[in-house]
């Protein structure tokens, strides 16, 4: 084969072939090897100079190169089992003057897992330019690009997402409240093989116990008083073919844990009031900030369900363990809030950043975002100053650690922001609402909530 090239030297051609592909083999019309590059020879443990002239079936197991050379029909992205691994190979006939004179084959990926990892990587890159055209029915809003970090720990997690996203394996995302567990769940779905199918979320802590079964599995018409005509699909059916994200799974009641486990094991669910099961194909992602291991010891979380959902564990570190991200995230939130409300804020004073770096952030990224949002609203300068920070950050002694819950601190901060807005616009509620980036009706709701006039 190679000796037929006249305008390019054999050395140049072989150099190109050695570097253009990881593995390549060329056969003539009888299936005899005319060329096989060194990488391929090393893998099948033969010497390069010994393979020329041998029939390809003697050198490569399960090959179809000789068949392609005979039929002239190409075979693309075909799985081939070689030496204990599935390879993904192309086999292309060589046609000269309308006659098939041989074939060349290349191995694109050396095993199926390498292909899946590459698929996830490509989807991750594509999400940078296609996120805005995601199908609205998909449900997943965030990608890996939305997870901002300079932390090696978090970057390793992002790399881990690319490795496991393509499989259908169950993943349990652990971490304190506000660390970004949901962003990781969205990102896993976005670069999975289910990315064009639904992403359905259920917060297990937000649904009353007596409604949780119908939320998960749906119900038939007439199943109970108040049931909708025609029944209702549950989260499992809505997520069929896609991903079901069970947030706060540690708060799921024990009786529902049993039914969830059965659904995961059987791939079937039984809607409330139904007489037969319904098959579903769903990938499960779960998240919790609860101590599941201790809950298992206390018989508050099923051990068999734990091992079912915790095939691949993810632990997202708290913000206090990734201080290198505080400046990055704070700057991002300043820009985000400023753009939303149309206010010109150029950044933070050094003292503010120093305060942020020395604070423990018990509410993690969510607390940081809320603190920055409050500061952007309160500042009257082009940079966030200490005076514009929420009171608990300016004077930590007022809010000693453990004396107040995060919800209380954030509510007191919001109330303070509202009071200062009313002082700034004493007779103009609309102007106060606009300054806060909210509607007038929302402003009145918040004023009523805190008893402000």
Short mmCIF file of C-alpha atoms in Angstrom, two decimals:
data_model
loop_
_atom_site.label_atom_id
_atom_site.label_comp_id
_atom_site.label_asym_id
_atom_site.label_seq_id
_atom_site.Cartn_x
_atom_site.Cartn_y
_atom_site.Cartn_z
CA UNK A 1 0.00 0.00 0.00
CA UNK A 2 2.41 2.62 1.19
CA UNK A 3 4.91 1.97 -1.61
CA UNK A 4 2.35 3.29 -4.14
CA UNK A 5 2.80 6.92 -2.93
CA UNK A 6 5.03 8.71 -5.42
CA UNK A 7 4.96 12.39 -4.46
CA UNK A 8 5.61 11.98 -0.74
CA UNK A 9 8.45 9.94 0.70
CA UNK A 10 7.65 6.79 2.68
CA UNK A 11 9.37 8.22 5.75
CA UNK A 12 7.12 11.30 5.70
CA UNK A 13 3.96 9.23 5.24
CA UNK A 14 4.87 6.88 8.08
CA UNK A 15 5.70 9.84 10.32
CA UNK A 16 2.25 11.30 9.60
CA UNK A 17 0.51 8.02 10.32
CA UNK A 18 2.44 7.43 13.53
CA UNK A 19 1.40 10.83 14.88
CA UNK A 20 -2.01 11.41 13.29
CA UNK A 21 -3.69 8.47 15.02
CA UNK A 22 -3.13 6.57 18.25
CA UNK A 23 -3.64 3.21 16.51
CA UNK A 24 -3.91 2.47 12.79
CA UNK A 25 -3.73 -0.63 10.59
CA UNK A 26 -3.85 -0.97 6.79
CA UNK A 27 -4.68 -4.18 4.91
CA UNK A 28 -4.83 -5.12 1.23
CA UNK A 29 -7.87 -6.66 -0.49
CA UNK A 30 -6.90 -10.12 0.80
CA UNK A 31 -6.72 -8.95 4.39
CA UNK A 32 -2.94 -9.02 4.58
CA UNK A 33 -1.39 -6.29 6.72
CA UNK A 34 0.62 -3.72 4.75
CA UNK A 35 1.09 -1.28 7.63
CA UNK A 36 0.48 -1.14 11.38
CA UNK A 37 1.75 1.72 13.49
CA UNK A 38 3.92 1.23 16.55
CA UNK A 39 1.26 2.13 19.16
CA UNK A 40 -1.06 -0.57 17.85
CA UNK A 41 1.79 -3.10 17.64
CA UNK A 42 2.82 -2.36 21.22
CA UNK A 43 -0.75 -2.94 22.42
CA UNK A 44 -1.14 -6.33 20.75
CA UNK A 45 2.47 -7.18 21.69
CA UNK A 46 3.94 -7.79 18.24
CA UNK A 47 6.95 -6.27 16.53
CA UNK A 48 6.19 -3.78 13.77
CA UNK A 49 8.54 -5.37 11.24
CA UNK A 50 6.96 -8.82 11.76
CA UNK A 51 3.32 -7.99 11.04
CA UNK A 52 3.61 -6.93 7.39
CA UNK A 53 2.36 -9.72 5.15
CA UNK A 54 0.48 -11.56 7.90
CA UNK A 55 -3.30 -11.92 7.73
CA UNK A 56 -4.98 -9.39 9.99
CA UNK A 57 -6.95 -12.11 11.83
CA UNK A 58 -3.66 -13.60 13.05
CA UNK A 59 -2.65 -10.34 14.71
CA UNK A 60 -5.86 -8.60 15.87
CA UNK A 61 -8.61 -10.56 17.60
CA UNK A 62 -12.24 -10.10 16.54
CA UNK A 63 -11.14 -7.93 13.62
CA UNK A 64 -13.37 -7.23 10.61
CA UNK A 65 -10.75 -5.45 8.54
CA UNK A 66 -10.58 -8.26 5.97
CA UNK A 67 -14.40 -8.20 5.61
CA UNK A 68 -14.43 -4.45 4.93
CA UNK A 69 -11.63 -4.93 2.37
CA UNK A 70 -13.79 -7.55 0.61
CA UNK A 71 -17.19 -5.80 0.78
CA UNK A 72 -16.06 -2.19 0.38
CA UNK A 73 -18.57 -1.12 3.05
CA UNK A 74 -17.31 1.14 5.83
CA UNK A 75 -17.95 0.42 9.50
CA UNK A 76 -17.89 3.48 11.74
CA UNK A 77 -17.74 3.72 15.55
CA UNK A 78 -18.00 -0.05 15.95
CA UNK A 79 -17.31 -1.77 19.26
CA UNK A 80 -14.50 -4.33 19.09
CA UNK A 81 -13.32 -6.53 21.96
CA UNK A 82 -9.51 -6.71 22.06
CA UNK A 83 -7.37 -8.05 24.88
CA UNK A 84 -9.97 -7.61 27.59
CA UNK A 85 -11.28 -4.19 26.49
CA UNK A 86 -13.96 -2.86 24.15
CA UNK A 87 -12.40 -0.55 21.59
CA UNK A 88 -14.31 1.90 19.40
CA UNK A 89 -12.97 1.55 15.88
CA UNK A 90 -13.47 2.87 12.35
CA UNK A 91 -12.87 0.64 9.30
CA UNK A 92 -12.73 2.46 5.94
CA UNK A 93 -12.42 0.79 2.51
CA UNK A 94 -9.72 2.12 0.18
CA UNK A 95 -11.26 2.71 -3.25
CA UNK A 96 -9.05 3.28 -6.29
CA UNK A 97 -10.61 3.59 -9.77
CA UNK A 98 -13.94 2.25 -8.48
CA UNK A 99 -12.27 -0.85 -7.05
CA UNK A 100 -11.75 -1.71 -3.38
CA UNK A 101 -8.05 -2.45 -3.00
CA UNK A 102 -7.92 -2.70 0.79
CA UNK A 103 -8.96 -0.98 3.98
CA UNK A 104 -7.53 1.04 6.82
CA UNK A 105 -8.72 1.01 10.41
CA UNK A 106 -8.27 3.39 13.31
CA UNK A 107 -9.06 3.04 16.99
CA UNK A 108 -10.73 6.25 18.15
CA UNK A 109 -11.07 5.32 21.81
CA UNK A 110 -9.33 2.43 23.46
CA UNK A 111 -12.35 1.44 25.55
CA UNK A 112 -15.98 2.43 26.05
CA UNK A 113 -15.31 4.33 29.27
CA UNK A 114 -12.78 6.54 27.47
CA UNK A 115 -15.46 7.32 24.90
CA UNK A 116 -18.00 8.21 27.62
CA UNK A 117 -15.49 10.49 29.33
CA UNK A 118 -14.78 12.23 26.04
CA UNK A 119 -18.52 12.52 25.38
CA UNK A 120 -18.99 14.25 28.75
CA UNK A 121 -16.05 16.54 28.06
CA UNK A 122 -17.45 17.56 24.68
CA UNK A 123 -20.89 18.19 26.17
CA UNK A 124 -19.28 20.32 28.88
CA UNK A 125 -17.60 22.46 26.20
CA UNK A 126 -20.78 22.68 24.15
CA UNK A 127 -22.77 23.84 27.18
CA UNK A 128 -20.72 27.06 27.18
CA UNK A 129 -22.33 28.15 23.92
CA UNK A 130 -25.62 26.25 24.00
CA UNK A 131 -26.89 26.76 27.54
CA UNK A 132 -29.16 29.59 26.39
CA UNK A 133 -30.98 27.30 23.95
CA UNK A 134 -31.55 24.46 26.40
CA UNK A 135 -35.05 23.06 26.08
CA UNK A 136 -37.21 24.78 28.66
CA UNK A 137 -38.69 21.40 29.57
CA UNK A 138 -35.26 20.08 30.47
CA UNK A 139 -35.40 21.75 33.89
CA UNK A 140 -31.64 21.92 34.50
CA UNK A 141 -30.43 25.54 34.55
CA UNK A 142 -26.81 25.32 35.67
CA UNK A 143 -23.65 23.95 34.08
CA UNK A 144 -20.11 23.40 35.32
CA UNK A 145 -19.31 26.93 34.17
CA UNK A 146 -21.66 28.25 36.86
CA UNK A 147 -19.52 26.64 39.56
CA UNK A 148 -16.87 29.32 40.05
CA UNK A 149 -13.75 28.23 41.89
CA UNK A 150 -10.03 28.62 42.35
CA UNK A 151 -10.01 25.83 44.93
CA UNK A 152 -8.23 22.61 43.98
CA UNK A 153 -10.78 20.62 46.00
CA UNK A 154 -13.73 21.98 44.05
CA UNK A 155 -11.89 21.74 40.72
CA UNK A 156 -11.29 18.04 41.44
CA UNK A 157 -15.05 17.66 41.97
CA UNK A 158 -15.73 19.35 38.62
CA UNK A 159 -13.29 16.96 36.96
CA UNK A 160 -15.02 14.07 38.74
CA UNK A 161 -18.36 15.20 37.27
CA UNK A 162 -16.91 14.80 33.76
CA UNK A 163 -15.75 11.28 34.60
CA UNK A 164 -19.04 9.94 35.97
CA UNK A 165 -21.74 12.04 34.31
CA UNK A 166 -22.05 9.84 31.22
CA UNK A 167 -22.95 6.73 33.22
CA UNK A 168 -26.31 6.06 34.85
CA UNK A 169 -24.75 5.50 38.25
CA UNK A 170 -26.45 6.94 41.34
CA UNK A 171 -24.67 9.85 43.03
CA UNK A 172 -25.06 11.24 46.55
CA UNK A 173 -23.97 14.86 46.94
CA UNK A 174 -23.03 15.78 50.51
CA UNK A 175 -22.27 19.16 51.99
CA UNK A 176 -23.47 21.82 54.37
CA UNK A 177 -26.43 24.02 53.50
CA UNK A 178 -25.53 26.68 50.94
CA UNK A 179 -22.45 24.97 49.47
CA UNK A 180 -23.93 24.52 45.98
CA UNK A 181 -25.14 20.92 45.96
CA UNK A 182 -27.92 21.68 43.50
CA UNK A 183 -25.49 23.28 41.03
CA UNK A 184 -23.54 20.03 40.91
CA UNK A 185 -26.72 18.02 40.36
CA UNK A 186 -27.72 20.27 37.44
CA UNK A 187 -24.20 20.05 35.99
CA UNK A 188 -24.12 16.25 36.14
CA UNK A 189 -27.38 16.06 34.22
CA UNK A 190 -26.30 18.67 31.66
CA UNK A 191 -23.32 16.61 30.44
CA UNK A 192 -24.89 13.18 30.89
CA UNK A 193 -26.31 11.02 28.13
CA UNK A 194 -29.73 12.07 29.46
CA UNK A 195 -29.09 15.79 28.96
CA UNK A 196 -31.93 16.21 26.44
CA UNK A 197 -34.39 14.42 28.71
CA UNK A 198 -36.18 15.91 31.77
CA UNK A 199 -34.41 17.00 34.92
CA UNK A 200 -36.94 16.81 37.75
CA UNK A 201 -36.31 18.01 41.29
CA UNK A 202 -38.09 17.07 44.50
CA UNK A 203 -37.23 18.63 47.85
CA UNK A 204 -38.01 15.82 50.28
CA UNK A 205 -38.09 18.23 53.24
CA UNK A 206 -40.57 20.63 51.64
CA UNK A 207 -43.41 18.16 50.98
CA UNK A 208 -45.73 17.14 53.84
CA UNK A 209 -45.34 13.47 54.70
CA UNK A 210 -48.92 12.56 53.69
CA UNK A 211 -48.37 14.06 50.20
CA UNK A 212 -44.90 12.72 49.52
CA UNK A 213 -46.00 9.39 48.05
CA UNK A 214 -48.34 10.99 45.51
CA UNK A 215 -45.65 13.57 44.65
CA UNK A 216 -43.12 10.83 43.93
CA UNK A 217 -45.31 8.20 42.31
CA UNK A 218 -48.41 10.10 41.17
CA UNK A 219 -51.99 8.98 41.59
CA UNK A 220 -54.93 7.63 39.64
CA UNK A 221 -58.25 9.40 39.18
CA UNK A 222 -60.42 8.93 42.27
CA UNK A 223 -57.51 7.74 44.41
CA UNK A 224 -58.55 10.08 47.20
CA UNK A 225 -60.82 13.02 47.92
CA UNK A 226 -59.68 16.00 45.89
CA UNK A 227 -57.74 13.94 43.34
CA UNK A 228 -57.63 15.58 39.92
CA UNK A 229 -59.73 14.18 37.12
CA UNK A 230 -57.52 11.89 35.05
CA UNK A 231 -55.02 11.53 37.87
CA UNK A 232 -51.57 13.07 38.06
CA UNK A 233 -48.11 11.94 37.13
CA UNK A 234 -45.52 11.80 39.89
CA UNK A 235 -41.91 12.94 39.77
CA UNK A 236 -40.72 9.48 38.68
CA UNK A 237 -42.96 9.47 35.62
CA UNK A 238 -42.11 13.08 34.78
CA UNK A 239 -38.41 12.20 34.95
CA UNK A 240 -38.77 9.03 32.84
CA UNK A 241 -35.77 8.82 30.53
CA UNK A 242 -34.03 11.59 32.42
CA UNK A 243 -32.80 12.46 35.90
CA UNK A 244 -34.61 12.71 39.24
CA UNK A 245 -32.87 14.90 41.81
CA UNK A 246 -33.95 14.12 45.36
CA UNK A 247 -32.83 17.09 47.43
CA UNK A 248 -32.72 16.82 51.24
CA UNK A 249 -33.13 13.06 51.00
CA UNK A 250 -32.05 12.75 54.64
CA UNK A 251 -35.41 14.25 55.61
CA UNK A 252 -37.45 11.55 53.87
CA UNK A 253 -39.71 9.61 56.29
CA UNK A 254 -38.84 5.95 56.91
CA UNK A 255 -42.03 4.59 55.32
CA UNK A 256 -41.26 6.47 52.09
CA UNK A 257 -37.65 5.28 52.15
CA UNK A 258 -38.96 1.71 51.83
CA UNK A 259 -41.10 2.58 48.81
CA UNK A 260 -38.31 4.59 47.20
CA UNK A 261 -35.88 1.69 47.59
CA UNK A 262 -38.37 -0.70 45.99
CA UNK A 263 -38.81 1.66 43.05
CA UNK A 264 -35.04 1.93 42.55
CA UNK A 265 -34.54 -1.83 42.76
CA UNK A 266 -37.42 -2.82 40.47
CA UNK A 267 -37.43 0.08 38.05
CA UNK A 268 -41.17 0.28 38.64
CA UNK A 269 -43.48 2.57 40.56
CA UNK A 270 -47.09 2.15 41.61
CA UNK A 271 -49.19 5.34 41.55
CA UNK A 272 -51.55 5.82 44.47
CA UNK A 273 -54.81 4.06 43.67
CA UNK A 274 -53.33 2.12 40.75
CA UNK A 275 -53.81 -1.63 40.28
CA UNK A 276 -50.61 -2.25 38.33
CA UNK A 277 -47.03 -1.01 38.35
CA UNK A 278 -45.55 1.38 35.78
CA UNK A 279 -42.02 0.90 34.43
CA UNK A 280 -39.71 3.92 34.64
CA UNK A 281 -36.17 4.59 33.51
CA UNK A 282 -34.74 7.20 35.83
CA UNK A 283 -31.27 8.16 37.02
CA UNK A 284 -31.16 9.18 40.67
CA UNK A 285 -29.11 12.06 42.04
CA UNK A 286 -29.56 12.81 45.73
CA UNK A 287 -28.29 15.47 48.11
CA UNK A 288 -28.29 16.03 51.83
CA UNK A 289 -26.60 17.96 54.61
CA UNK A 290 -27.73 15.44 57.21
CA UNK A 291 -25.36 12.97 58.99
CA UNK A 292 -26.71 9.84 57.29
CA UNK A 293 -24.23 7.48 58.96
CA UNK A 294 -25.37 8.55 62.42
CA UNK A 295 -28.99 8.44 61.28
CA UNK A 296 -28.49 4.82 60.19
CA UNK A 297 -27.15 3.95 63.64
CA UNK A 298 -30.24 5.59 65.14
CA UNK A 299 -32.51 3.69 62.71
CA UNK A 300 -33.71 6.93 61.10
CA UNK A 301 -32.28 6.20 57.65
CA UNK A 302 -32.28 2.84 55.90
CA UNK A 303 -28.86 1.33 55.37
CA UNK A 304 -29.91 -0.45 52.15
CA UNK A 305 -31.19 2.82 50.67
CA UNK A 306 -27.97 4.57 51.68
CA UNK A 307 -25.83 2.10 49.75
CA UNK A 308 -28.22 2.25 46.82
CA UNK A 309 -27.91 6.04 46.37
CA UNK A 310 -24.31 6.42 47.54
CA UNK A 311 -22.61 4.51 44.70
CA UNK A 312 -20.53 7.59 43.87
CA UNK A 313 -20.18 10.03 46.80
CA UNK A 314 -19.54 13.74 46.31
CA UNK A 315 -18.56 15.93 49.24
CA UNK A 316 -18.60 19.67 48.65
CA UNK A 317 -16.34 21.51 51.11
CA UNK A 318 -17.73 24.44 53.12
CA UNK A 319 -16.71 27.95 52.15
CA UNK A 320 -14.51 28.28 55.26
CA UNK A 321 -12.32 25.51 53.79
CA UNK A 322 -11.97 27.21 50.42
CA UNK A 323 -11.05 30.79 51.29
CA UNK A 324 -9.40 31.25 47.90
CA UNK A 325 -12.92 31.31 46.43
CA UNK A 326 -14.33 34.06 48.67
CA UNK A 327 -12.89 36.98 46.69
CA UNK A 328 -13.85 35.37 43.36
CA UNK A 329 -17.43 34.65 44.44
CA UNK A 330 -17.92 38.01 46.17
CA UNK A 331 -16.80 39.85 43.03
CA UNK A 332 -19.14 37.74 40.92
CA UNK A 333 -22.11 38.49 43.19
CA UNK A 334 -21.33 42.22 43.22
CA UNK A 335 -21.47 42.28 39.44
CA UNK A 336 -24.58 40.07 39.31
CA UNK A 337 -26.60 42.19 41.75
CA UNK A 338 -25.35 45.49 40.30
CA UNK A 339 -26.43 44.46 36.80
CA UNK A 340 -29.81 43.32 38.08
CA UNK A 341 -30.73 46.57 39.76
CA UNK A 342 -28.80 48.89 37.44
CA UNK A 343 -26.46 50.26 40.09
CA UNK A 344 -22.83 51.17 39.40
CA UNK A 345 -20.68 49.29 41.92
CA UNK A 346 -17.01 48.81 41.06
CA UNK A 347 -16.07 46.39 43.80
CA UNK A 348 -15.27 46.29 47.51
CA UNK A 349 -12.96 48.20 49.77
CA UNK A 350 -9.96 46.23 51.05
CA UNK A 351 -11.35 46.27 54.58
CA UNK A 352 -14.55 44.61 53.36
CA UNK A 353 -12.65 41.84 51.61
CA UNK A 354 -10.49 41.36 54.69
CA UNK A 355 -13.65 41.05 56.80
CA UNK A 356 -15.03 38.47 54.35
CA UNK A 357 -11.80 36.45 54.48
CA UNK A 358 -11.84 36.32 58.29
CA UNK A 359 -15.51 35.40 58.65
CA UNK A 360 -16.49 31.72 59.01
CA UNK A 361 -19.56 31.81 56.69
CA UNK A 362 -21.77 29.26 58.45
CA UNK A 363 -24.32 29.72 55.67
CA UNK A 364 -21.64 29.19 53.02
CA UNK A 365 -22.06 30.55 49.47
CA UNK A 366 -25.75 31.33 49.96
CA UNK A 367 -24.93 33.52 52.95
CA UNK A 368 -22.12 35.25 51.04
CA UNK A 369 -24.48 36.03 48.16
CA UNK A 370 -27.14 37.41 50.52
CA UNK A 371 -24.58 39.54 52.35
CA UNK A 372 -23.23 40.97 49.08
CA UNK A 373 -26.75 41.64 47.79
CA UNK A 374 -27.64 43.55 50.95
CA UNK A 375 -24.39 45.54 50.75
CA UNK A 376 -24.95 46.48 47.10
CA UNK A 377 -28.40 47.82 47.97
CA UNK A 378 -27.14 49.71 51.02
CA UNK A 379 -23.97 51.29 49.69
CA UNK A 380 -24.13 54.86 48.41
CA UNK A 381 -20.63 54.83 46.93
CA UNK A 382 -19.02 53.13 43.95
CA UNK A 383 -17.44 50.54 46.21
CA UNK A 384 -18.94 48.46 49.00
CA UNK A 385 -17.81 49.90 52.32
CA UNK A 386 -17.86 48.52 55.85
CA UNK A 387 -20.86 50.74 56.64
CA UNK A 388 -22.92 49.03 53.94
CA UNK A 389 -22.36 45.51 55.29
CA UNK A 390 -25.12 43.76 57.24
CA UNK A 391 -24.84 44.51 60.95
CA UNK A 392 -23.84 40.98 61.93
CA UNK A 393 -20.75 41.29 59.72
CA UNK A 394 -19.85 44.78 60.89
CA UNK A 395 -20.21 43.84 64.56
CA UNK A 396 -19.92 40.06 65.05
CA UNK A 397 -20.32 40.52 68.81
CA UNK A 398 -23.96 41.45 68.24
CA UNK A 399 -24.53 38.07 66.62
CA UNK A 400 -22.29 35.68 68.54
CA UNK A 401 -21.85 32.27 66.93
CA UNK A 402 -24.65 29.94 67.91
CA UNK A 403 -26.89 32.62 69.42
CA UNK A 404 -29.00 32.98 66.29
CA UNK A 405 -29.94 30.71 63.43
CA UNK A 406 -28.90 31.72 59.91
CA UNK A 407 -32.54 32.30 58.95
CA UNK A 408 -32.95 34.78 61.81
CA UNK A 409 -29.76 36.62 60.87
CA UNK A 410 -30.80 36.90 57.23
CA UNK A 411 -34.31 38.07 58.13
CA UNK A 412 -32.91 40.75 60.44
CA UNK A 413 -30.57 41.82 57.65
CA UNK A 414 -33.46 42.04 55.16
CA UNK A 415 -35.51 44.03 57.65
CA UNK A 416 -32.62 46.47 58.12
CA UNK A 417 -32.29 46.92 54.34
CA UNK A 418 -36.01 47.69 54.07
CA UNK A 419 -35.87 50.21 56.92
CA UNK A 420 -32.96 52.09 55.37
CA UNK A 421 -34.72 52.15 51.99
CA UNK A 422 -37.82 53.66 53.60
CA UNK A 423 -35.65 56.28 55.30
CA UNK A 424 -34.04 57.14 51.98
CA UNK A 425 -37.40 57.33 50.15
CA UNK A 426 -39.82 58.29 52.97
CA UNK A 427 -42.75 59.20 50.72
CA UNK A 428 -42.10 57.11 47.62
CA UNK A 429 -42.62 53.36 47.97
CA UNK A 430 -42.18 52.85 44.20
CA UNK A 431 -38.73 54.48 44.30
CA UNK A 432 -37.82 52.34 47.32
CA UNK A 433 -38.91 49.20 45.45
CA UNK A 434 -36.91 50.19 42.35
CA UNK A 435 -33.80 50.84 44.45
CA UNK A 436 -34.06 47.31 45.82
CA UNK A 437 -34.69 45.75 42.42
CA UNK A 438 -38.12 44.38 43.43
CA UNK A 439 -41.71 45.12 42.45
CA UNK A 440 -43.94 47.40 44.48
CA UNK A 441 -46.20 44.48 45.44
CA UNK A 442 -43.18 42.48 46.67
CA UNK A 443 -42.07 45.47 48.71
CA UNK A 444 -45.48 45.69 50.39
CA UNK A 445 -45.40 41.94 51.13
CA UNK A 446 -42.04 42.29 52.83
CA UNK A 447 -43.13 45.40 54.75
CA UNK A 448 -46.17 43.51 56.05
CA UNK A 449 -43.98 40.56 56.97
CA UNK A 450 -41.77 42.68 59.20
CA UNK A 451 -44.49 45.05 60.43
CA UNK A 452 -43.01 48.09 58.69
CA UNK A 453 -45.14 50.92 57.36
#
